[in-house]
Tab-separated table of C-alpha atoms in Angstrom:
chain	number	residue	atom	x	y	z
A	1	UNK	CA	-61.242	3.115	-24.914
A	2	UNK	CA	-60.965	4.370	-28.507
A	3	UNK	CA	-57.978	3.782	-30.791
A	4	UNK	CA	-56.774	6.848	-32.693
A	5	UNK	CA	-54.937	6.206	-35.963
A	6	UNK	CA	-52.284	8.793	-36.813
A	7	UNK	CA	-51.000	8.954	-40.378
A	8	UNK	CA	-47.380	9.912	-40.944
A	9	UNK	CA	-45.641	11.733	-43.765
A	10	UNK	CA	-44.508	9.133	-46.291
A	11	UNK	CA	-41.375	11.095	-47.164
A	12	UNK	CA	-39.982	10.437	-43.668
A	13	UNK	CA	-39.707	6.696	-44.425
A	14	UNK	CA	-36.988	7.176	-47.069
A	15	UNK	CA	-34.610	9.112	-44.830
A	16	UNK	CA	-31.779	7.640	-42.757
A	17	UNK	CA	-32.920	5.928	-39.594
A	18	UNK	CA	-33.235	8.253	-36.600
A	19	UNK	CA	-34.993	7.264	-33.372
A	20	UNK	CA	-35.261	8.076	-29.674
A	21	UNK	CA	-34.840	5.411	-26.983
A	22	UNK	CA	-37.308	5.973	-24.149
A	23	UNK	CA	-37.046	2.651	-22.291
A	24	UNK	CA	-35.172	-0.648	-22.315
A	25	UNK	CA	-34.885	-3.938	-20.467
A	26	UNK	CA	-32.635	-6.973	-20.401
A	27	UNK	CA	-34.031	-10.397	-21.283
A	28	UNK	CA	-31.879	-13.445	-20.555
A	29	UNK	CA	-33.081	-15.134	-23.771
A	30	UNK	CA	-33.184	-12.228	-26.242
A	31	UNK	CA	-30.611	-9.888	-24.704
A	32	UNK	CA	-31.298	-6.132	-24.717
A	33	UNK	CA	-34.819	-5.067	-25.738
A	34	UNK	CA	-35.011	-1.372	-26.617
A	35	UNK	CA	-38.226	0.644	-26.847
A	36	UNK	CA	-38.010	3.523	-29.293
A	37	UNK	CA	-39.931	6.110	-31.230
A	38	UNK	CA	-38.858	6.379	-34.864
A	39	UNK	CA	-38.657	9.935	-36.187
A	40	UNK	CA	-37.127	9.281	-39.607
A	41	UNK	CA	-36.520	6.234	-41.792
A	42	UNK	CA	-37.599	2.668	-41.136
A	43	UNK	CA	-36.345	-0.367	-39.243
A	44	UNK	CA	-36.373	-3.986	-40.416
A	45	UNK	CA	-35.227	-7.326	-39.050
A	46	UNK	CA	-31.571	-7.983	-39.885
A	47	UNK	CA	-30.809	-4.286	-40.392
A	48	UNK	CA	-27.424	-2.968	-39.214
A	49	UNK	CA	-27.653	-0.002	-36.823
A	50	UNK	CA	-25.331	2.255	-34.806
A	51	UNK	CA	-25.884	4.209	-31.610
A	52	UNK	CA	-25.112	7.913	-31.706
A	53	UNK	CA	-23.052	7.669	-28.496
A	54	UNK	CA	-20.898	4.824	-29.890
A	55	UNK	CA	-20.710	4.870	-33.675
A	56	UNK	CA	-17.732	2.503	-33.810
A	57	UNK	CA	-19.820	-0.568	-33.033
A	58	UNK	CA	-22.488	-1.982	-35.359
A	59	UNK	CA	-25.464	-3.985	-34.088
A	60	UNK	CA	-27.866	-6.239	-35.976
A	61	UNK	CA	-31.587	-6.055	-35.256
A	62	UNK	CA	-32.822	-9.561	-34.396
A	63	UNK	CA	-36.540	-8.779	-34.395
A	64	UNK	CA	-38.955	-5.843	-34.362
A	65	UNK	CA	-42.499	-5.443	-33.097
A	66	UNK	CA	-45.096	-3.344	-31.319
A	67	UNK	CA	-46.933	-3.586	-27.980
A	68	UNK	CA	-50.692	-2.987	-28.044
A	69	UNK	CA	-50.263	-4.023	-25.120
A	70	UNK	CA	-49.650	-7.554	-26.405
A	71	UNK	CA	-46.301	-7.883	-28.162
A	72	UNK	CA	-46.764	-8.381	-31.909
A	73	UNK	CA	-43.874	-9.012	-34.314
A	74	UNK	CA	-43.757	-6.988	-37.546
A	75	UNK	CA	-41.776	-7.056	-40.784
A	76	UNK	CA	-40.699	-3.428	-40.441
A	77	UNK	CA	-41.334	-0.274	-38.444
A	78	UNK	CA	-41.724	3.190	-39.927
A	79	UNK	CA	-41.488	6.794	-38.726
A	80	UNK	CA	-44.141	7.695	-36.181
A	81	UNK	CA	-44.447	4.240	-34.632
A	82	UNK	CA	-43.312	3.342	-31.111
A	83	UNK	CA	-41.494	0.033	-31.033
A	84	UNK	CA	-38.807	-2.043	-29.423
A	85	UNK	CA	-35.358	-1.684	-30.985
A	86	UNK	CA	-33.023	1.074	-32.471
A	87	UNK	CA	-30.752	4.269	-32.407
A	88	UNK	CA	-30.804	7.675	-30.611
A	89	UNK	CA	-31.262	11.245	-31.825
A	90	UNK	CA	-28.565	13.873	-31.946
A	91	UNK	CA	-28.675	16.713	-29.462
A	92	UNK	CA	-28.993	14.712	-26.226
A	93	UNK	CA	-26.076	15.268	-23.878
A	94	UNK	CA	-24.139	12.352	-22.432
A	95	UNK	CA	-24.207	12.131	-18.637
A	96	UNK	CA	-20.789	12.861	-17.138
A	97	UNK	CA	-19.739	10.994	-13.968
A	98	UNK	CA	-18.604	12.980	-10.923
A	99	UNK	CA	-16.979	10.196	-8.871
A	100	UNK	CA	-14.710	7.352	-10.009
A	101	UNK	CA	-13.648	4.115	-8.364
A	102	UNK	CA	-11.973	0.865	-9.438
A	103	UNK	CA	-13.973	-2.336	-9.016
A	104	UNK	CA	-12.454	-5.824	-9.099
A	105	UNK	CA	-13.846	-9.322	-8.494
A	106	UNK	CA	-12.527	-10.727	-5.224
A	107	UNK	CA	-11.517	-13.839	-7.183
A	108	UNK	CA	-10.014	-13.111	-10.623
A	109	UNK	CA	-11.332	-16.462	-11.912
A	110	UNK	CA	-14.846	-14.958	-11.662
A	111	UNK	CA	-13.978	-12.027	-13.944
A	112	UNK	CA	-16.302	-13.088	-16.794
A	113	UNK	CA	-19.322	-13.247	-14.483
A	114	UNK	CA	-18.296	-9.938	-12.889
A	115	UNK	CA	-17.933	-8.264	-16.310
A	116	UNK	CA	-21.315	-9.556	-17.490
A	117	UNK	CA	-22.991	-8.328	-14.291
A	118	UNK	CA	-21.537	-4.821	-14.669
A	119	UNK	CA	-22.581	-4.660	-18.329
A	120	UNK	CA	-26.141	-5.663	-17.409
A	121	UNK	CA	-26.201	-2.930	-14.768
A	122	UNK	CA	-24.977	-0.411	-17.341
A	123	UNK	CA	-27.850	-1.400	-19.643
A	124	UNK	CA	-30.289	-0.584	-16.854
A	125	UNK	CA	-28.396	2.538	-15.736
A	126	UNK	CA	-26.823	4.552	-18.567
A	127	UNK	CA	-25.214	6.983	-16.088
A	128	UNK	CA	-22.747	4.239	-15.077
A	129	UNK	CA	-19.529	4.406	-17.135
A	130	UNK	CA	-17.112	1.488	-17.510
A	131	UNK	CA	-13.463	1.316	-18.579
A	132	UNK	CA	-11.585	-1.986	-18.516
A	133	UNK	CA	-8.342	-1.862	-16.500
A	134	UNK	CA	-5.714	-4.314	-15.270
A	135	UNK	CA	-3.915	-4.167	-11.933
A	136	UNK	CA	-0.713	-6.072	-11.193
A	137	UNK	CA	-1.996	-6.677	-7.675
A	138	UNK	CA	-5.760	-7.211	-8.128
A	139	UNK	CA	-5.939	-8.418	-11.725
A	140	UNK	CA	-8.531	-7.342	-14.331
A	141	UNK	CA	-11.321	-4.985	-13.319
A	142	UNK	CA	-13.138	-1.803	-14.305
A	143	UNK	CA	-12.677	1.912	-13.740
A	144	UNK	CA	-16.273	2.933	-13.007
A	145	UNK	CA	-17.792	6.410	-13.134
A	146	UNK	CA	-20.728	7.321	-10.876
A	147	UNK	CA	-22.999	10.333	-10.427
A	148	UNK	CA	-21.957	10.553	-6.777
A	149	UNK	CA	-21.094	8.572	-3.655
A	150	UNK	CA	-24.677	7.356	-3.166
A	151	UNK	CA	-24.806	6.117	-6.756
A	152	UNK	CA	-21.516	4.273	-6.176
A	153	UNK	CA	-22.894	2.666	-3.025
A	154	UNK	CA	-26.067	1.532	-4.820
A	155	UNK	CA	-24.157	-0.042	-7.729
A	156	UNK	CA	-21.825	-1.929	-5.377
A	157	UNK	CA	-24.764	-3.170	-3.314
A	158	UNK	CA	-26.642	-4.341	-6.404
A	159	UNK	CA	-23.575	-6.243	-7.609
A	160	UNK	CA	-23.418	-8.062	-4.297
A	161	UNK	CA	-27.126	-8.707	-3.680
A	162	UNK	CA	-28.607	-9.095	-7.178
A	163	UNK	CA	-25.671	-10.704	-8.990
A	164	UNK	CA	-23.929	-12.433	-6.048
A	165	UNK	CA	-20.597	-10.784	-6.917
A	166	UNK	CA	-17.943	-10.436	-4.248
A	167	UNK	CA	-16.037	-7.271	-5.140
A	168	UNK	CA	-13.045	-5.162	-4.120
A	169	UNK	CA	-13.354	-1.378	-4.459
A	170	UNK	CA	-10.789	1.417	-4.338
A	171	UNK	CA	-11.411	4.764	-2.594
A	172	UNK	CA	-13.441	7.198	-4.734
A	173	UNK	CA	-11.737	9.953	-6.708
A	174	UNK	CA	-12.844	12.853	-8.916
A	175	UNK	CA	-11.685	14.507	-12.135
A	176	UNK	CA	-8.511	16.575	-11.795
A	177	UNK	CA	-7.344	19.328	-14.147
A	178	UNK	CA	-3.573	19.420	-14.478
A	179	UNK	CA	-2.027	22.630	-15.845
A	180	UNK	CA	1.521	22.150	-17.151
A	181	UNK	CA	4.307	24.710	-17.122
A	182	UNK	CA	4.065	25.025	-20.929
A	183	UNK	CA	0.347	25.898	-20.734
A	184	UNK	CA	-1.047	22.519	-21.773
A	185	UNK	CA	-4.038	21.164	-19.832
A	186	UNK	CA	-4.799	17.537	-18.927
A	187	UNK	CA	-8.056	16.305	-17.364
A	188	UNK	CA	-7.912	12.889	-15.716
A	189	UNK	CA	-9.903	10.940	-13.130
A	190	UNK	CA	-6.962	8.675	-12.309
A	191	UNK	CA	-4.315	10.178	-9.974
A	192	UNK	CA	-1.801	7.594	-11.247
A	193	UNK	CA	-1.865	9.303	-14.661
A	194	UNK	CA	-0.746	12.654	-13.219
A	195	UNK	CA	2.907	13.243	-14.282
A	196	UNK	CA	5.835	14.297	-12.112
A	197	UNK	CA	5.692	17.598	-10.205
A	198	UNK	CA	8.513	19.283	-12.125
A	199	UNK	CA	6.273	19.550	-15.226
A	200	UNK	CA	3.199	20.822	-13.366
A	201	UNK	CA	2.232	24.436	-12.724
A	202	UNK	CA	-0.941	23.660	-10.742
A	203	UNK	CA	-3.664	21.047	-10.163
A	204	UNK	CA	-7.353	21.961	-9.929
A	205	UNK	CA	-10.329	19.950	-8.692
A	206	UNK	CA	-14.095	20.413	-8.772
A	207	UNK	CA	-15.748	22.544	-6.086
A	208	UNK	CA	-19.378	23.317	-5.240
A	209	UNK	CA	-21.220	26.306	-3.813
A	210	UNK	CA	-23.232	24.969	-0.881
A	211	UNK	CA	-25.894	26.611	1.269
A	212	UNK	CA	-26.599	24.875	4.603
A	213	UNK	CA	-29.712	25.487	6.695
A	214	UNK	CA	-29.415	24.248	10.280
A	215	UNK	CA	-30.724	24.911	13.810
A	216	UNK	CA	-28.515	27.230	15.877
A	217	UNK	CA	-27.360	24.450	18.230
A	218	UNK	CA	-25.681	22.536	15.363
A	219	UNK	CA	-23.917	25.541	13.842
A	220	UNK	CA	-20.599	24.936	15.611
A	221	UNK	CA	-20.361	21.260	14.640
A	222	UNK	CA	-21.261	21.964	11.017
A	223	UNK	CA	-18.739	24.802	10.797
A	224	UNK	CA	-16.042	22.484	12.140
A	225	UNK	CA	-17.015	19.773	9.639
A	226	UNK	CA	-16.801	22.224	6.729
A	227	UNK	CA	-13.406	23.430	7.921
A	228	UNK	CA	-12.120	19.851	8.171
A	229	UNK	CA	-13.246	19.248	4.574
A	230	UNK	CA	-11.421	22.354	3.267
A	231	UNK	CA	-14.616	24.383	3.041
A	232	UNK	CA	-14.339	28.173	2.706
A	233	UNK	CA	-16.885	30.143	4.753
A	234	UNK	CA	-18.437	33.008	2.745
A	235	UNK	CA	-21.387	34.426	4.686
A	236	UNK	CA	-23.956	33.719	7.410
A	237	UNK	CA	-27.562	34.908	7.719
């Protein structure tokens, strides 16, 4: 195996820090370890950084280094290097959840452990969205956004099996678009936030165009299933 040294443009080091996260992991001793490629600027220990998706919160870099494959600590990292810590590039779209559900610990006294477990899962799975909520009946919990029903099932199972969390879940819901009589539009994933009917002109929800391929003997059952789920038949080939 031959090592290839690639020189970088020195002018890139004096620009503001800009980097792309391509992997990360959670370490119980060090916390979140982020692997990045630096495109502009440089990164040093103790430096304050922000993430493009959440610029309100500032993080401090505890240590920086490279893997060759052995992990080696360094004083600073410069543009062109691939390392472990930093901030994302502009232009990458945030993943939008399609299904929402409330999750609560079965015992409210275990909320801190439940919260920490969900946050660790979110570190490993950026498509999981979290919003802290409080229920008069179930206590503190989270409004969670998932890519779909299977994603929701996987997250709940991981909470139970990997983190030993006993949880309570609410039925899944989707994003609704509420059109008011005055023309204003509200998008919400929580049916409880939909106002009274006298102010509403109409309510819309997401739909999909679906093509189903099936043997002839199952056609009747599938047609009945689609009809029960408010499906609209368009054509048959």
